[in-house]
Coordinates of N, CA, C and O and ligand atoms in Angstrom, one line a residue:
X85 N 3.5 -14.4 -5.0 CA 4.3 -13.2 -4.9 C 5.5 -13.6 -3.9 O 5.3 -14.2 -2.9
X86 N 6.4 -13.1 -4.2 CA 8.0 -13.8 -3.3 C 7.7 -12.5 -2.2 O 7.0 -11.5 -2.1
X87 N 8.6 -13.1 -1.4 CA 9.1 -12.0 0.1 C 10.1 -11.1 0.2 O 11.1 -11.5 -0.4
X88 N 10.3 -10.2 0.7 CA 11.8 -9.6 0.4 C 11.8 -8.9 2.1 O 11.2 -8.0 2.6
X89 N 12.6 -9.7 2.5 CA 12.9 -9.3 4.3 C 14.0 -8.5 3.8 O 14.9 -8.8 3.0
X90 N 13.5 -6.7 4.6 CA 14.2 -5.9 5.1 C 15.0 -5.7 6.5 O 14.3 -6.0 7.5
X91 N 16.2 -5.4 6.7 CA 17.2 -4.8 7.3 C 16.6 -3.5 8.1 O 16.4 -2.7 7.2
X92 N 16.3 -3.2 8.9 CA 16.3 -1.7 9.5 C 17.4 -0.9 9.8 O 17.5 0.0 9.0
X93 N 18.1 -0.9 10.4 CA 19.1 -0.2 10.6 C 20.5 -0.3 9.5 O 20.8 -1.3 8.8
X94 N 21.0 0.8 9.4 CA 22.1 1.1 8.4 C 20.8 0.5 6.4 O 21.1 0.8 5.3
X95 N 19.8 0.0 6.8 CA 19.0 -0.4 5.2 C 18.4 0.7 5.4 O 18.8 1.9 5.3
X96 N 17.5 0.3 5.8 CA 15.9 1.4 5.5 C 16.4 2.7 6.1 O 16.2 3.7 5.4
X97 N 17.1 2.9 7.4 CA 17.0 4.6 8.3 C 18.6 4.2 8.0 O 19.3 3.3 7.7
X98 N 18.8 5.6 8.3 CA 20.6 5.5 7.9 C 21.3 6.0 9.7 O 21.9 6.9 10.1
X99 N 20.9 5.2 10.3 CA 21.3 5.0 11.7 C 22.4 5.6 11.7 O 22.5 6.8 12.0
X100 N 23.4 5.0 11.4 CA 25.2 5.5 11.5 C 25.0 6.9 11.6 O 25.7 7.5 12.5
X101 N 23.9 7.6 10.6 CA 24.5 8.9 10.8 C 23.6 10.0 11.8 O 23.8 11.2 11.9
X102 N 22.3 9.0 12.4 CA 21.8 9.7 13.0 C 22.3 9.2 14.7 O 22.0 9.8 15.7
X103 N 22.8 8.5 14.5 CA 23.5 8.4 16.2 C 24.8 9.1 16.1 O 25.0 9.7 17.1
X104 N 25.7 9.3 15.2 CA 26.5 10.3 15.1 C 25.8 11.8 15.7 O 26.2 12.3 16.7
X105 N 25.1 12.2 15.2 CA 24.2 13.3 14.9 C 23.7 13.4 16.6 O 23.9 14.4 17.3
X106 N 23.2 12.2 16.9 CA 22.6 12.2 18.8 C 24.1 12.6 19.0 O 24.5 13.8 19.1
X107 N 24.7 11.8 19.1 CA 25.9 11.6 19.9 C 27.0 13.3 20.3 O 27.9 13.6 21.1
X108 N 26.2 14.1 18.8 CA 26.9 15.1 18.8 C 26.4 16.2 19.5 O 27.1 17.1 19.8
X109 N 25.2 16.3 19.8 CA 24.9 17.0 20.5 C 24.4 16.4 22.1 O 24.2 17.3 22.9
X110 N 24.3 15.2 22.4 CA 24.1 15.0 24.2 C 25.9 15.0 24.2 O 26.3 15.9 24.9
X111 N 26.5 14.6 23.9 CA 28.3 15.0 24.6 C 29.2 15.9 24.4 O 30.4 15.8 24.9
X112 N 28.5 17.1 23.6 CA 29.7 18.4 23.3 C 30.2 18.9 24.4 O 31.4 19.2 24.4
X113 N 29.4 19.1 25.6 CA 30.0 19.8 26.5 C 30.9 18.9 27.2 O 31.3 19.2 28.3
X114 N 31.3 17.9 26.6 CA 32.0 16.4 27.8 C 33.6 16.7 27.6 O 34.1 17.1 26.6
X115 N 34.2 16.4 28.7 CA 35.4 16.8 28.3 C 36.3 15.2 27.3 O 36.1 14.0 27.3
X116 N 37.3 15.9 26.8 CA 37.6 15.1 25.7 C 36.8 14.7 24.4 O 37.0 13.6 23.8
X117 N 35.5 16.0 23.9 CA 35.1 15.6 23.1 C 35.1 15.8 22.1 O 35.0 16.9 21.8
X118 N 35.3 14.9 20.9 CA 35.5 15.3 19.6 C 34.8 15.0 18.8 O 34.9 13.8 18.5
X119 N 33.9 15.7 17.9 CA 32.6 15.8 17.1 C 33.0 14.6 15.9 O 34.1 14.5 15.3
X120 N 31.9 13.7 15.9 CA 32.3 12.6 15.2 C 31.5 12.9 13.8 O 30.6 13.7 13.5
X121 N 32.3 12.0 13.2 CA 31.9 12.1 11.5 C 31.0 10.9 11.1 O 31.4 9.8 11.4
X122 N 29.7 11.0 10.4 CA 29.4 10.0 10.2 C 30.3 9.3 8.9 O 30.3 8.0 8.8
X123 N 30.8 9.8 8.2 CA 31.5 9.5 6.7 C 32.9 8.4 7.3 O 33.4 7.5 6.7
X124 N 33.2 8.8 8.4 CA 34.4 7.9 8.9 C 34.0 6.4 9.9 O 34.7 5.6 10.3
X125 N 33.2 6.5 10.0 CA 32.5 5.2 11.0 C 33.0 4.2 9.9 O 32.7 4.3 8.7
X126 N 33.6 3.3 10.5 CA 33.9 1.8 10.4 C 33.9 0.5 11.3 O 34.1 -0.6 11.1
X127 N 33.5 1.1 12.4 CA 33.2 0.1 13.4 C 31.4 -0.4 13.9 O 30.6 0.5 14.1
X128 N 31.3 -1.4 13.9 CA 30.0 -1.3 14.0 C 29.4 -1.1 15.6 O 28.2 -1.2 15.8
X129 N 30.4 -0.7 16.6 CA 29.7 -0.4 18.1 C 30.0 1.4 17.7 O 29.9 2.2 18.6
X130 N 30.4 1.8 16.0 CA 30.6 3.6 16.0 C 31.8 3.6 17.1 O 32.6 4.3 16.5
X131 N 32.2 3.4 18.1 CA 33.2 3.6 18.9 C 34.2 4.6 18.3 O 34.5 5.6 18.9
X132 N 34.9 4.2 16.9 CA 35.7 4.8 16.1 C 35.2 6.3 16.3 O 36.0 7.1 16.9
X133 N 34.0 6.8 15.8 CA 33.8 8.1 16.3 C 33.3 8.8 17.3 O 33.3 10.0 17.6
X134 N 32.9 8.1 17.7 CA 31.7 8.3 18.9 C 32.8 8.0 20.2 O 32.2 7.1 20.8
X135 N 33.5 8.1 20.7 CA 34.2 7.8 21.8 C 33.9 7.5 23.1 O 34.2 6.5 23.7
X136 N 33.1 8.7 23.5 CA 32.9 8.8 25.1 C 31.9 8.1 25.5 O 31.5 8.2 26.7
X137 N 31.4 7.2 24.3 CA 30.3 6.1 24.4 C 30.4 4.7 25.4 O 31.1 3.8 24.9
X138 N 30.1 4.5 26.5 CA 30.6 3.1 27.2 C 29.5 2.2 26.6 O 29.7 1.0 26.3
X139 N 28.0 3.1 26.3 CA 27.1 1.8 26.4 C 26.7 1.9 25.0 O 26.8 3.1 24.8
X140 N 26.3 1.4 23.7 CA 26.0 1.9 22.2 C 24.0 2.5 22.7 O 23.4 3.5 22.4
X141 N 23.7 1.3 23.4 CA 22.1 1.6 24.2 C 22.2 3.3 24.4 O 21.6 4.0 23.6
X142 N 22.9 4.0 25.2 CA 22.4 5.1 25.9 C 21.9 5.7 24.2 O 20.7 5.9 24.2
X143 N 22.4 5.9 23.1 CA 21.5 6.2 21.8 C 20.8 5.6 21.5 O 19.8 6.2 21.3
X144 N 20.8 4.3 21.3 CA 20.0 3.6 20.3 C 19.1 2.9 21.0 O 18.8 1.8 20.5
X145 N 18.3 3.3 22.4 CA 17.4 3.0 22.6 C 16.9 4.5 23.5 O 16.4 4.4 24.6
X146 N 17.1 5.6 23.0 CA 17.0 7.0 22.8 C 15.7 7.4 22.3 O 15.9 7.7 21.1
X147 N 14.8 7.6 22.5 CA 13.6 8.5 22.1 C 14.5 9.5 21.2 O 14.3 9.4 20.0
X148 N 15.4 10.2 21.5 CA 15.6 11.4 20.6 C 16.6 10.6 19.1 O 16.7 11.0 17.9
X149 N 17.0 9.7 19.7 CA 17.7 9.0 18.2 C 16.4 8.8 17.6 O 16.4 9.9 17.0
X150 N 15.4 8.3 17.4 CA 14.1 8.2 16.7 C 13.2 9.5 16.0 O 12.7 9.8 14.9
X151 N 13.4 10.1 17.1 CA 12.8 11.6 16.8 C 13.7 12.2 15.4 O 13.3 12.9 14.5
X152 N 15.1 11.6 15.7 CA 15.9 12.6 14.3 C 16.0 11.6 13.3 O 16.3 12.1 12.2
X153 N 15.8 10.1 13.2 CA 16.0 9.5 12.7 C 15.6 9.6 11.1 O 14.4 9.8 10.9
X154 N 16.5 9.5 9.8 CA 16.3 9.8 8.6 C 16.1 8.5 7.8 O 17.0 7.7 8.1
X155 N 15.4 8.1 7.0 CA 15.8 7.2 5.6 C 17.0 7.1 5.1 O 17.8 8.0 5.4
X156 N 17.2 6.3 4.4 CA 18.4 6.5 3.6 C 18.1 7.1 2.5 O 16.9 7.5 2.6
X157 N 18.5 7.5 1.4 CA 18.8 8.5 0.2 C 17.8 7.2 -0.6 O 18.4 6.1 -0.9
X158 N 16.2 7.4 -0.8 CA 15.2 7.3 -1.6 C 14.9 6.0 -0.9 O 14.8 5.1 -1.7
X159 N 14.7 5.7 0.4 CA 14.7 4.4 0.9 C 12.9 4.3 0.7 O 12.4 3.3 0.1
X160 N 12.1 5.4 1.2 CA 10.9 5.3 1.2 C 10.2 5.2 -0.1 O 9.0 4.8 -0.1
X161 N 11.1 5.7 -1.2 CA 10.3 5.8 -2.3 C 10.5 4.1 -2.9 O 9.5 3.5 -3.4
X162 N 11.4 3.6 -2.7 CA 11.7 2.5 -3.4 C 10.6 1.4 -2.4 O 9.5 0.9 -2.8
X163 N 10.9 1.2 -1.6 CA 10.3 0.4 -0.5 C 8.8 1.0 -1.4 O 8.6 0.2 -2.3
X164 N 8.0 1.7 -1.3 CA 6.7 1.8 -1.6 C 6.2 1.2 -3.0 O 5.0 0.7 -3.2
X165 N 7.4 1.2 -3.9 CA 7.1 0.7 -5.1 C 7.4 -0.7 -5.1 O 6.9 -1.5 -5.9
X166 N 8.3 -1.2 -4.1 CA 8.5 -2.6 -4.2 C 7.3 -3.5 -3.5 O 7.2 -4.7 -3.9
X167 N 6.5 -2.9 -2.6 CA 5.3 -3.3 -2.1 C 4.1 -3.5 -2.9 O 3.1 -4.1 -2.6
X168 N 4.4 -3.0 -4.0 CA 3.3 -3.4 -5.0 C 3.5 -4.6 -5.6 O 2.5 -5.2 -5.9
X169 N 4.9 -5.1 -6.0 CA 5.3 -6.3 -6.5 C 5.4 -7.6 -5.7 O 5.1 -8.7 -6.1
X170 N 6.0 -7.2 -4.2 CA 6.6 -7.9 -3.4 C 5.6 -7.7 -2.1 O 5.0 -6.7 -1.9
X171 N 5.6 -8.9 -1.4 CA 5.4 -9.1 0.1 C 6.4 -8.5 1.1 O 7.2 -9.3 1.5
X172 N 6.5 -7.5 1.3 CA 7.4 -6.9 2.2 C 7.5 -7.0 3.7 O 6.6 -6.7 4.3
X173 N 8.8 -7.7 4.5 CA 8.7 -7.5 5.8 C 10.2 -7.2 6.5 O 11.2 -8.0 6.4
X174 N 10.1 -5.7 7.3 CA 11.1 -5.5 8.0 C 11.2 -6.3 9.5 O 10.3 -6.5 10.4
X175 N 12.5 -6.5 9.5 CA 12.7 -7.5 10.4 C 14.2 -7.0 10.8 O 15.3 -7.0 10.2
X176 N 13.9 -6.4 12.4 CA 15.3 -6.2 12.9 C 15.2 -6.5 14.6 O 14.2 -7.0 15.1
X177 N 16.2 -6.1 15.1 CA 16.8 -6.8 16.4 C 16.9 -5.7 17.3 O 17.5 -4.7 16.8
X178 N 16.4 -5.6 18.6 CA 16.9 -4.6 19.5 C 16.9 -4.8 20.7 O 16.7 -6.0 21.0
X179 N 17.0 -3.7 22.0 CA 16.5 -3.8 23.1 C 14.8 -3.2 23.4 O 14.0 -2.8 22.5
X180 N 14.5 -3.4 24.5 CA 12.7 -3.3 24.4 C 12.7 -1.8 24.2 O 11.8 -1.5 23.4
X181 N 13.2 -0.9 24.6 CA 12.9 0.0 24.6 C 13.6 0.9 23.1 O 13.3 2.0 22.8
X182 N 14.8 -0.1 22.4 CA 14.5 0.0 20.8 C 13.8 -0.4 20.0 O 13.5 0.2 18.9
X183 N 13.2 -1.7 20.4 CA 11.8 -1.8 19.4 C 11.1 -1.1 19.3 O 10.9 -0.4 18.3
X184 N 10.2 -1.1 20.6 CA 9.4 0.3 21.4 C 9.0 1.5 20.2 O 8.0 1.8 19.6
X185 N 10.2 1.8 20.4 CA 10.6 3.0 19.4 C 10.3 3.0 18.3 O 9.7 3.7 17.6
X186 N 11.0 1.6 18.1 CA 11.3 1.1 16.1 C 9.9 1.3 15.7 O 9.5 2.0 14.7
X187 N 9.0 0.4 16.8 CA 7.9 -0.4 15.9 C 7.1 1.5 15.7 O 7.3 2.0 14.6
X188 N 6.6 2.1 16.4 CA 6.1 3.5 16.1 C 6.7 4.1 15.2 O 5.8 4.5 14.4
X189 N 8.1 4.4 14.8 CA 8.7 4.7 13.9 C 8.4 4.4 12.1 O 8.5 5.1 11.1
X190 N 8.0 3.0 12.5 CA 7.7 2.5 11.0 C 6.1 2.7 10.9 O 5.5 2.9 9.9
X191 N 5.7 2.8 11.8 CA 4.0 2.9 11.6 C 3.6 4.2 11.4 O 2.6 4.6 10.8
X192 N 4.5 5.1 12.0 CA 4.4 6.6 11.2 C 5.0 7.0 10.1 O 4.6 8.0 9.6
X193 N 6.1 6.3 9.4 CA 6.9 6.6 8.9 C 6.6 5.8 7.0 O 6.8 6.2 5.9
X194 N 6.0 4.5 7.7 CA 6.0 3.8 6.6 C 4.6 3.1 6.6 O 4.6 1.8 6.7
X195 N 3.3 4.0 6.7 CA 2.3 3.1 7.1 C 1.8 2.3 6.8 O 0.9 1.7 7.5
X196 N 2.5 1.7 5.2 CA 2.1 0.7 4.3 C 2.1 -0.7 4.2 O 1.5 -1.6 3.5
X197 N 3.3 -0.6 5.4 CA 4.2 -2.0 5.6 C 3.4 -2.7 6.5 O 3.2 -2.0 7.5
X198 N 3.0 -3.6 6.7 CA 1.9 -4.8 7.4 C 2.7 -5.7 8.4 O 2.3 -6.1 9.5
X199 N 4.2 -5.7 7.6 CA 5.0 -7.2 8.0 C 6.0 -6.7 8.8 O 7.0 -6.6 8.1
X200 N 6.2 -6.3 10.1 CA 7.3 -6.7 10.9 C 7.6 -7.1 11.9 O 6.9 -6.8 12.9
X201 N 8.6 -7.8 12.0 CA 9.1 -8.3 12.8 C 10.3 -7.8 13.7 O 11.4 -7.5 13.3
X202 N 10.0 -7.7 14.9 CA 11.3 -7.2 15.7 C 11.3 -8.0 17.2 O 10.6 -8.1 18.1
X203 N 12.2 -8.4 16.9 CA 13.5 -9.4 17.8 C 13.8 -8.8 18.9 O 14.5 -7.8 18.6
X204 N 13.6 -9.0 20.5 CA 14.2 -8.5 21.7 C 15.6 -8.7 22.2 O 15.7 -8.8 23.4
X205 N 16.6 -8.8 21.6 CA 17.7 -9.5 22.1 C 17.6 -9.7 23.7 O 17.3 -8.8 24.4
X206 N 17.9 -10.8 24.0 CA 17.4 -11.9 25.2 C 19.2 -11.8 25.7 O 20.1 -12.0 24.9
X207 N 19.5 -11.5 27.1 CA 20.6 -11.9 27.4 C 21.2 -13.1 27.4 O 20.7 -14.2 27.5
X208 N 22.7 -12.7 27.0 CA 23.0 -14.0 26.0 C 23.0 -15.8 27.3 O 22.8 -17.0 27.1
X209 N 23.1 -15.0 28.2 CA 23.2 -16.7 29.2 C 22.2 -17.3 29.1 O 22.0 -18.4 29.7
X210 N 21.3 -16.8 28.4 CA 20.1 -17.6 28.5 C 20.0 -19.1 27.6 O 19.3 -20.1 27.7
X211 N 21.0 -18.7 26.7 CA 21.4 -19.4 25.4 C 20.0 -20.0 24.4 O 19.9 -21.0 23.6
X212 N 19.1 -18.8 24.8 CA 18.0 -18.5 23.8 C 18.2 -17.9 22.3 O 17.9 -16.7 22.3
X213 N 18.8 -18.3 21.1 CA 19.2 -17.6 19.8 C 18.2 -16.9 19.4 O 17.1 -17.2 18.9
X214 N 18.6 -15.6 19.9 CA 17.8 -14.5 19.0 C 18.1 -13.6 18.1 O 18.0 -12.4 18.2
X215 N 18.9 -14.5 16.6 CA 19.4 -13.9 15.6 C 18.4 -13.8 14.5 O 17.2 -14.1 14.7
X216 N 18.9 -13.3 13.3 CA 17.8 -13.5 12.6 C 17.3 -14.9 11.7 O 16.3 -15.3 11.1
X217 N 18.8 -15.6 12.0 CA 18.3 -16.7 11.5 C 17.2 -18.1 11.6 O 16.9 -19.1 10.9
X218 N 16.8 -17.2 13.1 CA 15.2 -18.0 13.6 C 14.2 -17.7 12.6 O 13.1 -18.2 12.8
X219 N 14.3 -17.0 11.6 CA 13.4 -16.8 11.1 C 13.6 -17.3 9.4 O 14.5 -17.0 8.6
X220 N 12.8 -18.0 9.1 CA 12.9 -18.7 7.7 C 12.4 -17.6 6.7 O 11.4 -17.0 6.6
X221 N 13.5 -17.7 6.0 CA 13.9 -16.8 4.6 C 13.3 -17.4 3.1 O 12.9 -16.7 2.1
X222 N 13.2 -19.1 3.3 CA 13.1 -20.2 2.5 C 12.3 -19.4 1.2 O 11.2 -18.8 1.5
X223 N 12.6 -19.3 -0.2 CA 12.2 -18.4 -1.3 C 12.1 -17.1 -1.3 O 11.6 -16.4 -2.2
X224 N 12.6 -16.7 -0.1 CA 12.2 -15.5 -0.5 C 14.1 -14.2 -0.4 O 15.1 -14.9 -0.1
X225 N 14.2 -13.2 -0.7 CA 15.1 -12.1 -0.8 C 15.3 -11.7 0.6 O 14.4 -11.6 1.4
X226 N 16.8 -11.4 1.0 CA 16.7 -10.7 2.1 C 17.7 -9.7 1.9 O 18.7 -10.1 1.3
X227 N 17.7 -8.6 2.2 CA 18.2 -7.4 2.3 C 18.8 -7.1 3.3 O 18.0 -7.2 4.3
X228 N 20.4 -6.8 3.7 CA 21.0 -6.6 5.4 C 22.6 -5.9 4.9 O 23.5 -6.3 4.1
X229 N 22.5 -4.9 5.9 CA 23.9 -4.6 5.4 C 25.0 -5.7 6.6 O 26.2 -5.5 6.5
X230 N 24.7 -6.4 7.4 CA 25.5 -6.8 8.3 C 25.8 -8.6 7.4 O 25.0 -9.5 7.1
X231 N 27.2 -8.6 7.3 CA 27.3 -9.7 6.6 C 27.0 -11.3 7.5 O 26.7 -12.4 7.1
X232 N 27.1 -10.9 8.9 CA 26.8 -12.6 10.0 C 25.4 -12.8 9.4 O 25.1 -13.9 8.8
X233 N 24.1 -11.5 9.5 CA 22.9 -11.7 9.4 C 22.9 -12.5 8.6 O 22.6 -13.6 8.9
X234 N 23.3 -12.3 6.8 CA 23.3 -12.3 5.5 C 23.6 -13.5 5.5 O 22.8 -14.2 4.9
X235 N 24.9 -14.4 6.3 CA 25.5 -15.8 5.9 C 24.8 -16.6 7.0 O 25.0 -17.8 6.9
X236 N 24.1 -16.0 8.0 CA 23.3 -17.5 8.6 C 21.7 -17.2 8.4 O 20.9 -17.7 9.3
X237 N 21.2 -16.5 7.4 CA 20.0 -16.7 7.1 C 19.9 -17.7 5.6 O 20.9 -17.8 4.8
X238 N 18.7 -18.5 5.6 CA 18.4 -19.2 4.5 C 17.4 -18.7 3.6 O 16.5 -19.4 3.2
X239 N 17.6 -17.4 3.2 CA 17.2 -16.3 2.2 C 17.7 -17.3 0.6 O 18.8 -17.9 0.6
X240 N 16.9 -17.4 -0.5 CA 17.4 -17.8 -1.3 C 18.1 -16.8 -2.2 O 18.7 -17.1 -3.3
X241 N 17.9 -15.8 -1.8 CA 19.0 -14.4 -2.8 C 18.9 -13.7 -1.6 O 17.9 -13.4 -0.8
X242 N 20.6 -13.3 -1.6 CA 20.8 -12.5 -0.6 C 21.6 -11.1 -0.7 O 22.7 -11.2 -1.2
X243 N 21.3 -9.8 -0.4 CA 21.6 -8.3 -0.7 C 22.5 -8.2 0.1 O 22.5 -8.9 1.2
X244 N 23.5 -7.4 0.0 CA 24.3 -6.7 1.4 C 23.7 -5.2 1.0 O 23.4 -5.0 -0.2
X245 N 23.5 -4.5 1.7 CA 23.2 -3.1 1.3 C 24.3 -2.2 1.9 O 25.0 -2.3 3.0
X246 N 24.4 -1.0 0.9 CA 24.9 0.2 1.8 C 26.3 0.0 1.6 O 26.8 -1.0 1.1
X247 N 26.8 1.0 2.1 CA 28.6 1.3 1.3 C 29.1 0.1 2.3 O 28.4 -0.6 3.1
X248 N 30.7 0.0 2.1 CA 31.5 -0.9 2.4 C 32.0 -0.7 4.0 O 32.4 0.4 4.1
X249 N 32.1 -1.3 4.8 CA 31.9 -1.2 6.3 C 32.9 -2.5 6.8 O 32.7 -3.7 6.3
X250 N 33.8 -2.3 7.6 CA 34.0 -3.6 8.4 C 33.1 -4.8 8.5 O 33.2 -6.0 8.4
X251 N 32.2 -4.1 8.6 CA 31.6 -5.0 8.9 C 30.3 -6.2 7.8 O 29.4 -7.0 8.0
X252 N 31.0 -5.7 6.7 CA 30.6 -6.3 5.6 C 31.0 -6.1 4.2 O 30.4 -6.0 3.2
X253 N 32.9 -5.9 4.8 CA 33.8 -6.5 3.4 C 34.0 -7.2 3.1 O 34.9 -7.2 2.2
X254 N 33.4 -8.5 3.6 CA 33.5 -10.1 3.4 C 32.8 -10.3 2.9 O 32.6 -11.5 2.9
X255 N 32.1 -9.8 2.4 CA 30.5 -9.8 1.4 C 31.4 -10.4 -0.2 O 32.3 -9.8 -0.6
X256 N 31.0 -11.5 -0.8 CA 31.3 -11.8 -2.0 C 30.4 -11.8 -2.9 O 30.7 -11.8 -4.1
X257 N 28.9 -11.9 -2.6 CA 27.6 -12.1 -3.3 C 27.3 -10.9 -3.4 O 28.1 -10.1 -3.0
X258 N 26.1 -10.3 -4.1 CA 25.4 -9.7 -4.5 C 25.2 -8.4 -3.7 O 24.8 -8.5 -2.5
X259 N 25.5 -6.9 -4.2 CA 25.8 -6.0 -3.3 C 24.9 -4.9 -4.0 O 24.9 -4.7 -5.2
X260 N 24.2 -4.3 -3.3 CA 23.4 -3.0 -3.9 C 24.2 -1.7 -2.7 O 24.1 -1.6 -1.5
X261 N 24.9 -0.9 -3.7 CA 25.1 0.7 -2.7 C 24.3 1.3 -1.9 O 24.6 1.9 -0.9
X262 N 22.7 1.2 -2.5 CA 22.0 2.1 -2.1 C 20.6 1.9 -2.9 O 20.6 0.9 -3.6
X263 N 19.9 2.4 -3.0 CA 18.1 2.0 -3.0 C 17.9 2.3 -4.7 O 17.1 1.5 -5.3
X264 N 18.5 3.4 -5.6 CA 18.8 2.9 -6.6 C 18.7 1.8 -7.3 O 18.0 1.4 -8.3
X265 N 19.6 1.5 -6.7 CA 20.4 0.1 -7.2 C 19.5 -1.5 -6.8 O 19.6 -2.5 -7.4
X266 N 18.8 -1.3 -5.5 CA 17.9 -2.0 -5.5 C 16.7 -2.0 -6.6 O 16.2 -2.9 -7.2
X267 N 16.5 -0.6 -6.7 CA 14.9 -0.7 -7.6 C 15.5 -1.3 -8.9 O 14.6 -1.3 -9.8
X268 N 16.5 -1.5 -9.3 CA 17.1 -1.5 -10.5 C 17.0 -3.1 -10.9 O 16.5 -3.5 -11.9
X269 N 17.7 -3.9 -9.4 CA 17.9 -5.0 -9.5 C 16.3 -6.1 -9.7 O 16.0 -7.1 -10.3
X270 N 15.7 -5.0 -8.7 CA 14.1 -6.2 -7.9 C 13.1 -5.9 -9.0 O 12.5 -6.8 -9.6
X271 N 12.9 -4.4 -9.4 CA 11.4 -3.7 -10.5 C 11.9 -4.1 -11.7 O 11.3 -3.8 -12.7
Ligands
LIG397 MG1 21.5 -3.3 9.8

């Protein structure tokens, strides 16, 4: 049975628009504030909408970003059916206290899933690589909306997921919009 490494953020939970969503209610009362859209995000630190943000952490390693946090549009249904075919494993990157979160997240959310992997990002002076390309892809699918992840992993078929973003309009390979389009491609 082949492998198919999952993306967490912006794949499986639709992050973008649940840190919009935090962001909109811990800074209303701030001065200069202006209610961000998730439909307009094009930057991948959100800055574009999210403004009054210095650190992207004060959300995304948020208890309450977790607490609201949503799937994407049929992410759960597809993922369940592809686990029948496929050896499934999400694999994403955070601070400790986003993993923390993540890893509970998926164990309530997706109790099916056996395989993940999550990455502490290590300050960078350490010159410890904690990308995802420490991790061997070798035969198997990898799924990531972030196009760096996608071009320095050795995935032998590689997905960009999820609408078109700065940060992965350089994408020339193989593109699924949305979980549809995966079950279309993999079942
Ligand atoms: Mg991602």
């Amino acid at each position: 049975m082949s492998k198919i490494f999952i993306d967490f953020d912006c794949t499986i939970a639709d992050s973008v628009k649940t840190y919009c969503n935090v962001y909109n209610s811990f800074y209303k009362e701030r001065d200069g504030f202006k209610q961000a859209d998730h439909n307009k995000v094009n930057r991948y630190d959100l800055k574009d909408q999210c403004h009054l943000i210095d650190h992207q952490e004060t959300i995304f390693s948020n208890e309450e970003f977790f607490k609201r946090l949503e799937f994407m549009p049929y992410a759960k249904e597809v993922i369940e059916r592809l686990e029948n075919k496929y050896e499934l494993v999400i694999c994403s990157i955070g601070t400790l206290d986003n993993i923390s979160f993540k890893a509970k997240w998926i164990k309530n959310n997706l109790p099916f899933i056996d395989n993940v992997i999550l990455i502490s990002n290590v300050v960078e002076t350490t010159g410890i690589k904690t990308d995802k390309s420490s991790i061997n892809m070798k035969d198997s699918i990898f799924i990531d909306d972030h196009v760096e992840n996608l071009l320095s992993s050795n995935a032998d078929f590689k997905i960009c997921f999820g609408k078109e973003y700065d940060w992965n309009k350089n994408w020339t390979g193989q593109r699924c919009f949305n979980w549809k389009e995966v079950e279309k491609l993999l079942l």
